[in-house]
mmCIF file of C-alpha atoms in Angstrom:
data_model
loop_
_atom_site.group_PDB
_atom_site.id
_atom_site.type_symbol
_atom_site.label_atom_id
_atom_site.label_comp_id
_atom_site.label_asym_id
_atom_site.label_seq_id
_atom_site.Cartn_x
_atom_site.Cartn_y
_atom_site.Cartn_z
ATOM 1 C CA MET A 185 0.000 0.000 0.000
ATOM 2 C CA GLU A 186 2.864 2.344 0.845
ATOM 3 C CA GLY A 187 4.433 1.569 -2.504
ATOM 4 C CA LYS A 188 1.255 2.592 -4.305
ATOM 5 C CA GLU A 189 1.079 5.859 -2.396
ATOM 6 C CA GLU A 190 4.705 6.555 -3.292
ATOM 7 C CA ASP A 191 3.895 5.927 -6.970
ATOM 8 C CA VAL A 192 0.994 8.390 -6.789
ATOM 9 C CA ARG A 193 3.201 11.085 -5.245
ATOM 10 C CA LEU A 194 5.874 10.481 -7.849
ATOM 11 C CA GLY A 195 3.352 10.727 -10.666
ATOM 12 C CA ALA A 196 1.878 13.936 -9.268
ATOM 13 C CA ASN A 197 5.338 15.528 -9.129
ATOM 14 C CA LYS A 198 6.369 14.289 -12.534
ATOM 15 C CA PHE A 199 3.146 15.196 -14.335
ATOM 16 C CA SER A 200 2.014 18.369 -12.623
ATOM 17 C CA GLU A 201 -1.196 20.128 -13.632
ATOM 18 C CA ARG A 202 -0.364 22.467 -16.498
ATOM 19 C CA GLN A 203 -3.102 24.910 -15.574
ATOM 20 C CA PRO A 204 -4.769 24.371 -12.186
ATOM 21 C CA ILE A 205 -8.480 25.128 -11.985
ATOM 22 C CA GLY A 206 -9.170 28.723 -11.031
ATOM 23 C CA THR A 207 -5.884 30.118 -12.350
ATOM 24 C CA SER A 208 -5.252 32.272 -15.392
ATOM 25 C CA ALA A 209 -3.951 30.923 -18.678
ATOM 26 C CA GLN A 210 -0.284 30.055 -19.081
ATOM 27 C CA THR A 211 2.034 32.985 -19.377
ATOM 28 C CA SER A 212 4.945 31.111 -20.938
ATOM 29 C CA LYS A 213 4.879 31.364 -24.702
ATOM 30 C CA ASP A 214 4.853 27.724 -25.817
ATOM 31 C CA TYR A 215 3.440 28.455 -29.246
ATOM 32 C CA LYS A 216 4.237 30.454 -32.361
ATOM 33 C CA GLU A 217 1.875 33.317 -33.156
ATOM 34 C CA PRO A 218 1.335 33.462 -36.937
ATOM 35 C CA PRO A 219 2.083 36.897 -38.415
ATOM 36 C CA PRO A 220 -0.917 38.997 -39.493
ATOM 37 C CA ALA A 221 -1.855 38.650 -43.134
ATOM 38 C CA PRO A 222 -1.125 41.690 -45.321
ATOM 39 C CA LEU A 223 -4.107 43.804 -46.340
ATOM 40 C CA PHE A 224 -3.272 43.389 -50.026
ATOM 41 C CA GLU A 225 -1.184 40.543 -51.386
ATOM 42 C CA PRO A 226 -0.942 40.879 -55.195
ATOM 43 C CA GLY A 227 1.323 37.853 -55.391
ATOM 44 C CA GLU A 228 -1.621 35.619 -54.501
ATOM 45 C CA LEU A 229 -3.198 36.324 -57.867
ATOM 46 C CA LYS A 230 -0.318 34.504 -59.575
ATOM 47 C CA SER A 231 -0.537 31.448 -57.357
ATOM 48 C CA TRP A 232 -2.515 28.333 -58.276
ATOM 49 C CA SER A 233 -3.141 27.617 -54.598
ATOM 50 C CA PHE A 234 -5.136 30.867 -54.416
ATOM 51 C CA TYR A 235 -7.523 29.780 -57.178
ATOM 52 C CA ARG A 236 -7.602 26.209 -55.905
ATOM 53 C CA ALA A 237 -8.779 27.521 -52.532
ATOM 54 C CA GLY A 238 -11.516 29.568 -54.222
ATOM 55 C CA ILE A 239 -12.686 26.526 -56.180
ATOM 56 C CA ALA A 240 -12.770 24.523 -52.946
ATOM 57 C CA GLU A 241 -14.972 27.195 -51.357
ATOM 58 C CA PHE A 242 -17.269 27.156 -54.395
ATOM 59 C CA VAL A 243 -17.687 23.382 -54.400
ATOM 60 C CA ALA A 244 -18.122 23.168 -50.626
ATOM 61 C CA THR A 245 -20.830 25.869 -50.586
ATOM 62 C CA PHE A 246 -22.505 24.241 -53.588
ATOM 63 C CA LEU A 247 -22.713 20.907 -51.770
ATOM 64 C CA PHE A 248 -23.790 22.638 -48.561
ATOM 65 C CA LEU A 249 -26.790 24.296 -50.248
ATOM 66 C CA TYR A 250 -27.674 21.175 -52.194
ATOM 67 C CA ILE A 251 -27.979 18.933 -49.131
ATOM 68 C CA THR A 252 -29.431 21.447 -46.698
ATOM 69 C CA VAL A 253 -32.047 23.035 -48.990
ATOM 70 C CA LEU A 254 -33.216 19.591 -50.091
ATOM 71 C CA THR A 255 -33.593 18.666 -46.418
ATOM 72 C CA VAL A 256 -35.580 21.829 -45.678
ATOM 73 C CA MET A 257 -37.875 21.217 -48.628
ATOM 74 C CA GLY A 258 -38.351 17.582 -47.673
ATOM 75 C CA VAL A 259 -39.630 18.704 -44.278
ATOM 76 C CA SER A 260 -41.836 21.382 -45.877
ATOM 77 C CA SER A 261 -43.457 18.866 -48.226
ATOM 78 C CA SER A 262 -44.420 16.449 -45.451
ATOM 79 C CA LYS A 263 -47.994 16.607 -44.146
ATOM 80 C CA SER A 264 -47.000 15.116 -40.804
ATOM 81 C CA LYS A 265 -43.918 15.789 -38.682
ATOM 82 C CA CYS A 266 -43.858 12.100 -37.832
ATOM 83 C CA THR A 267 -42.996 11.185 -41.430
ATOM 84 C CA THR A 268 -39.992 13.482 -41.795
ATOM 85 C CA VAL A 269 -36.770 14.401 -40.038
ATOM 86 C CA GLY A 270 -38.332 17.578 -38.628
ATOM 87 C CA VAL A 271 -36.501 20.568 -37.182
ATOM 88 C CA GLN A 272 -33.871 18.379 -35.521
ATOM 89 C CA GLY A 273 -33.151 16.716 -38.840
ATOM 90 C CA ILE A 274 -32.699 20.098 -40.528
ATOM 91 C CA ALA A 275 -30.312 21.164 -37.770
ATOM 92 C CA TRP A 276 -28.349 17.917 -38.150
ATOM 93 C CA ALA A 277 -28.182 18.390 -41.935
ATOM 94 C CA PHE A 278 -26.681 21.875 -41.574
ATOM 95 C CA GLY A 279 -24.332 20.952 -38.728
ATOM 96 C CA GLY A 280 -23.321 17.634 -40.258
ATOM 97 C CA MET A 281 -22.551 19.136 -43.651
ATOM 98 C CA ILE A 282 -20.443 21.887 -42.088
ATOM 99 C CA PHE A 283 -18.524 19.248 -40.132
ATOM 100 C CA ALA A 284 -17.884 17.157 -43.255
ATOM 101 C CA LEU A 285 -17.075 20.064 -45.569
ATOM 102 C CA VAL A 286 -14.796 21.900 -43.120
ATOM 103 C CA TYR A 287 -12.961 18.624 -42.571
ATOM 104 C CA CYS A 288 -12.528 18.190 -46.343
ATOM 105 C CA THR A 289 -11.504 21.748 -47.226
ATOM 106 C CA ALA A 290 -9.699 23.043 -44.122
ATOM 107 C CA GLY A 291 -6.302 22.111 -45.526
ATOM 108 C CA ILE A 292 -7.006 23.824 -48.856
ATOM 109 C CA SER A 293 -8.945 27.008 -48.161
ATOM 110 C CA GLY A 294 -9.439 26.976 -44.405
ATOM 111 C CA GLY A 295 -12.973 25.629 -44.823
ATOM 112 C CA HIS A 296 -14.892 28.893 -44.427
ATOM 113 C CA ILE A 297 -18.026 28.088 -46.518
ATOM 114 C CA ASN A 298 -19.582 31.270 -45.144
ATOM 115 C CA PRO A 299 -18.929 34.968 -45.939
ATOM 116 C CA ALA A 300 -19.464 35.865 -42.266
ATOM 117 C CA VAL A 301 -16.694 33.480 -41.200
ATOM 118 C CA THR A 302 -14.433 34.872 -43.909
ATOM 119 C CA PHE A 303 -15.211 38.430 -42.805
ATOM 120 C CA GLY A 304 -14.495 37.654 -39.146
ATOM 121 C CA LEU A 305 -11.165 36.036 -39.986
ATOM 122 C CA PHE A 306 -10.294 38.975 -42.239
ATOM 123 C CA LEU A 307 -10.914 41.406 -39.366
ATOM 124 C CA ALA A 308 -8.532 39.314 -37.262
ATOM 125 C CA ARG A 309 -5.917 39.561 -40.048
ATOM 126 C CA LYS A 310 -6.010 35.833 -40.711
ATOM 127 C CA LEU A 311 -6.270 36.381 -44.474
ATOM 128 C CA SER A 312 -5.807 39.222 -46.942
ATOM 129 C CA LEU A 313 -8.575 41.419 -48.347
ATOM 130 C CA THR A 314 -7.862 39.965 -51.792
ATOM 131 C CA ARG A 315 -8.495 36.432 -50.599
ATOM 132 C CA ALA A 316 -11.479 37.441 -48.458
ATOM 133 C CA ILE A 317 -13.295 39.056 -51.393
ATOM 134 C CA PHE A 318 -12.468 36.126 -53.665
ATOM 135 C CA TYR A 319 -13.772 33.641 -51.113
ATOM 136 C CA MET A 320 -17.031 35.554 -50.617
ATOM 137 C CA VAL A 321 -17.680 35.724 -54.358
ATOM 138 C CA MET A 322 -17.009 32.005 -54.811
ATOM 139 C CA GLN A 323 -19.161 31.127 -51.812
ATOM 140 C CA CYS A 324 -22.108 33.104 -53.176
ATOM 141 C CA LEU A 325 -21.726 31.580 -56.642
ATOM 142 C CA GLY A 326 -21.564 28.089 -55.148
ATOM 143 C CA ALA A 327 -24.701 28.753 -53.094
ATOM 144 C CA ILE A 328 -26.612 29.978 -56.146
ATOM 145 C CA CYS A 329 -25.614 26.899 -58.137
ATOM 146 C CA GLY A 330 -26.492 24.550 -55.268
ATOM 147 C CA ALA A 331 -29.965 26.048 -54.857
ATOM 148 C CA GLY A 332 -30.388 25.982 -58.658
ATOM 149 C CA VAL A 333 -29.698 22.247 -58.798
ATOM 150 C CA VAL A 334 -32.280 21.677 -56.049
ATOM 151 C CA LYS A 335 -34.860 23.593 -58.093
ATOM 152 C CA GLY A 336 -33.982 21.478 -61.131
ATOM 153 C CA PHE A 337 -34.615 18.289 -59.174
ATOM 154 C CA GLU A 338 -37.805 19.480 -57.487
ATOM 155 C CA GLY A 339 -39.352 21.157 -60.510
ATOM 156 C CA HIS A 340 -40.457 24.785 -60.781
ATOM 157 C CA ALA A 341 -43.980 24.391 -59.411
ATOM 158 C CA LYS A 342 -43.031 22.244 -56.431
ATOM 159 C CA TYR A 343 -39.988 24.363 -55.666
ATOM 160 C CA GLU A 344 -42.074 27.540 -55.443
ATOM 161 C CA LEU A 345 -44.862 25.828 -53.507
ATOM 162 C CA LEU A 346 -42.381 24.691 -50.818
ATOM 163 C CA GLY A 347 -40.738 28.096 -50.519
ATOM 164 C CA GLY A 348 -37.387 27.234 -52.067
ATOM 165 C CA GLY A 349 -35.701 26.919 -48.676
ATOM 166 C CA ALA A 350 -35.458 30.723 -48.540
ATOM 167 C CA ASN A 351 -34.926 32.518 -45.230
ATOM 168 C CA SER A 352 -37.407 35.027 -43.785
ATOM 169 C CA VAL A 353 -38.521 36.219 -40.369
ATOM 170 C CA ASN A 354 -41.346 33.905 -39.323
ATOM 171 C CA LEU A 355 -44.806 35.045 -38.262
ATOM 172 C CA GLY A 356 -45.000 36.090 -34.631
ATOM 173 C CA TYR A 357 -41.483 37.563 -34.585
ATOM 174 C CA THR A 358 -40.373 41.124 -35.283
ATOM 175 C CA LYS A 359 -37.574 42.093 -37.630
ATOM 176 C CA ARG A 360 -35.636 43.231 -34.561
ATOM 177 C CA ALA A 361 -35.933 39.744 -33.091
ATOM 178 C CA GLY A 362 -34.809 38.237 -36.371
ATOM 179 C CA LEU A 363 -31.793 40.534 -36.547
ATOM 180 C CA GLY A 364 -30.865 39.739 -32.957
ATOM 181 C CA ALA A 365 -31.141 35.994 -33.587
ATOM 182 C CA GLU A 366 -28.821 36.282 -36.586
ATOM 183 C CA ILE A 367 -26.286 38.375 -34.668
ATOM 184 C CA VAL A 368 -26.108 36.030 -31.668
ATOM 185 C CA GLY A 369 -26.188 32.882 -33.798
ATOM 186 C CA THR A 370 -23.322 34.065 -35.991
ATOM 187 C CA PHE A 371 -21.386 35.178 -32.915
ATOM 188 C CA VAL A 372 -21.599 31.615 -31.558
ATOM 189 C CA LEU A 373 -20.393 30.170 -34.856
ATOM 190 C CA VAL A 374 -17.507 32.580 -35.507
ATOM 191 C CA TYR A 375 -16.359 32.540 -31.881
ATOM 192 C CA THR A 376 -16.227 28.746 -32.095
ATOM 193 C CA VAL A 377 -14.164 29.014 -35.283
ATOM 194 C CA PHE A 378 -11.683 31.347 -33.559
ATOM 195 C CA SER A 379 -11.442 29.116 -30.501
ATOM 196 C CA THR A 380 -10.889 25.865 -32.375
ATOM 197 C CA THR A 381 -8.238 27.340 -34.686
ATOM 198 C CA ASP A 382 -6.382 29.380 -32.051
ATOM 199 C CA ALA A 383 -2.623 28.729 -32.210
ATOM 200 C CA LYS A 384 -2.214 29.200 -28.458
ATOM 201 C CA ARG A 385 -5.044 26.817 -27.624
ATOM 202 C CA ASN A 386 -3.648 24.175 -29.950
ATOM 203 C CA ALA A 387 -0.264 24.427 -28.231
ATOM 204 C CA ARG A 388 -1.644 24.543 -24.681
ATOM 205 C CA ASP A 389 -4.102 21.686 -25.185
ATOM 206 C CA SER A 390 -1.962 19.602 -27.505
ATOM 207 C CA HIS A 391 -2.411 16.670 -25.119
ATOM 208 C CA VAL A 392 -6.165 16.803 -25.820
ATOM 209 C CA PRO A 393 -7.050 15.641 -29.349
ATOM 210 C CA ILE A 394 -9.438 18.236 -30.810
ATOM 211 C CA LEU A 395 -10.914 17.826 -34.274
ATOM 212 C CA ALA A 396 -11.698 21.441 -35.193
ATOM 213 C CA PRO A 397 -14.552 20.711 -37.656
ATOM 214 C CA LEU A 398 -16.482 18.839 -34.950
ATOM 215 C CA PRO A 399 -17.148 21.762 -32.548
ATOM 216 C CA ILE A 400 -17.791 24.050 -35.526
ATOM 217 C CA GLY A 401 -20.395 21.688 -36.955
ATOM 218 C CA PHE A 402 -21.909 21.176 -33.520
ATOM 219 C CA ALA A 403 -22.180 24.949 -33.034
ATOM 220 C CA VAL A 404 -24.084 25.211 -36.334
ATOM 221 C CA PHE A 405 -26.374 22.386 -35.205
ATOM 222 C CA LEU A 406 -27.188 24.055 -31.876
ATOM 223 C CA VAL A 407 -27.772 27.490 -33.410
ATOM 224 C CA HIS A 408 -30.222 25.962 -35.880
ATOM 225 C CA LEU A 409 -32.143 24.278 -33.092
ATOM 226 C CA ALA A 410 -32.532 27.651 -31.382
ATOM 227 C CA THR A 411 -33.276 29.938 -34.325
ATOM 228 C CA ILE A 412 -35.095 27.878 -36.978
ATOM 229 C CA PRO A 413 -38.436 28.958 -35.425
ATOM 230 C CA ILE A 414 -37.390 32.633 -35.686
ATOM 231 C CA THR A 415 -35.661 33.104 -39.048
ATOM 232 C CA GLY A 416 -35.203 29.622 -40.446
ATOM 233 C CA THR A 417 -31.577 30.260 -39.424
ATOM 234 C CA GLY A 418 -29.340 32.096 -41.813
ATOM 235 C CA ILE A 419 -25.988 32.844 -40.082
ATOM 236 C CA ASN A 420 -24.548 32.436 -43.586
ATOM 237 C CA PRO A 421 -25.188 35.239 -46.112
ATOM 238 C CA ALA A 422 -24.268 33.012 -49.057
ATOM 239 C CA ARG A 423 -26.830 30.395 -48.028
ATOM 240 C CA SER A 424 -29.568 33.053 -47.718
ATOM 241 C CA LEU A 425 -28.597 34.801 -50.968
ATOM 242 C CA GLY A 426 -28.399 31.609 -53.031
ATOM 243 C CA ALA A 427 -31.840 30.415 -51.973
ATOM 244 C CA ALA A 428 -33.347 33.899 -52.461
ATOM 245 C CA ILE A 429 -31.971 34.345 -55.989
ATOM 246 C CA ILE A 430 -33.299 30.989 -57.188
ATOM 247 C CA PHE A 431 -36.654 31.367 -55.394
ATOM 248 C CA ASN A 432 -36.855 35.045 -56.445
ATOM 249 C CA LYS A 433 -40.039 36.075 -54.656
ATOM 250 C CA ASP A 434 -40.791 39.135 -52.555
ATOM 251 C CA LYS A 435 -40.928 36.959 -49.437
ATOM 252 C CA ALA A 436 -37.275 36.001 -49.927
ATOM 253 C CA TRP A 437 -36.106 39.580 -50.544
ATOM 254 C CA ASP A 438 -38.079 41.497 -47.908
ATOM 255 C CA ASP A 439 -35.834 40.417 -45.033
ATOM 256 C CA MET A 440 -32.630 39.812 -46.987
ATOM 257 C CA TRP A 441 -30.826 42.693 -45.259
ATOM 258 C CA ILE A 442 -31.264 40.895 -41.931
ATOM 259 C CA PHE A 443 -29.362 37.863 -43.244
ATOM 260 C CA TRP A 444 -26.407 40.016 -44.274
ATOM 261 C CA VAL A 445 -26.287 42.705 -41.614
ATOM 262 C CA GLY A 446 -26.908 40.276 -38.723
ATOM 263 C CA PRO A 447 -24.162 37.765 -39.606
ATOM 264 C CA PHE A 448 -21.602 40.484 -40.343
ATOM 265 C CA ILE A 449 -22.316 42.214 -37.028
ATOM 266 C CA GLY A 450 -22.092 38.864 -35.217
ATOM 267 C CA ALA A 451 -18.793 38.050 -36.934
ATOM 268 C CA THR A 452 -17.394 41.477 -36.040
ATOM 269 C CA LEU A 453 -18.349 41.087 -32.375
ATOM 270 C CA ALA A 454 -16.825 37.590 -32.270
ATOM 271 C CA ALA A 455 -13.560 38.855 -33.783
ATOM 272 C CA ILE A 456 -13.374 41.758 -31.322
ATOM 273 C CA TYR A 457 -14.188 39.539 -28.345
ATOM 274 C CA HIS A 458 -11.659 36.865 -29.209
ATOM 275 C CA GLN A 459 -8.803 39.144 -30.284
ATOM 276 C CA ILE A 460 -9.173 41.860 -27.647
ATOM 277 C CA VAL A 461 -10.814 40.224 -24.634
ATOM 278 C CA ILE A 462 -9.749 36.573 -24.828
ATOM 279 C CA ARG A 463 -6.329 36.951 -26.456
ATOM 280 C CA ALA A 464 -5.655 40.594 -25.452
ATOM 281 C CA ILE A 465 -3.547 40.956 -28.579
ATOM 282 C CA PRO A 466 -3.572 44.796 -28.693
ATOM 283 C CA PHE A 467 -2.267 44.901 -25.093
ATOM 284 C CA ARG A 468 0.414 42.251 -25.473
ATOM 285 C CA ALA A 469 3.975 43.386 -24.899
ATOM 286 C CA ARG A 470 6.028 43.317 -28.058
ATOM 287 C CA PRO A 471 9.304 41.397 -27.881
#
């Protein structure tokens, strides 16, 4: 028994707690902070990797809209909630596709698949303005094509009857409530993206295997559960724009500003919170 106690004491001394509960984060710099991306990087335009990343964003957003809008329309066409996947199924479709697509494209483009995510990362100087604009354009084009393929499969009449998977503020909610839901929902998503891709966190928690696409996809799933009843959940301007362009009815355009302004405000707040409050980058002493 004494031998076992000695082993426990030895192990406690040898493998001390790296960050005891209730203490602040480590102060020793055991990671390498990546340099901020330049605002303009003309050299990117001559690189194949730049265009390859844009194509990856296009294809990923195309597949994202194809699967998710089909799921939404499948639920809309059902006469009984018992015969369809329901709201939970829609949330799983969005979250699951983000998980799969981020996993597939993270090593090529970073796996943004969302102009709000791209905008938030641009504000944090994680990518150049050139790349950010290119990504947003490719994401929107991919979303339009994905929604267009869904319409081709469903047929014009059925597609319009089921609403085309377009976002709008639902009855019983004000536009202010819809805007607030989009801001908070996008904040959750972009903050999760920052946290799971943080260089310091990866170094500090390297002993804990973290698959970044998993918490990002799970965040999308949870936000959809909360906000589908309010706005149908946008938190992705490309997703809202693609469905609206193909559906092309007043209902889809009336609230479109909410699905752009809300996500961009949410992304901005997430970038400010993570960079200034969590990481305190502007207050860090320069070596």
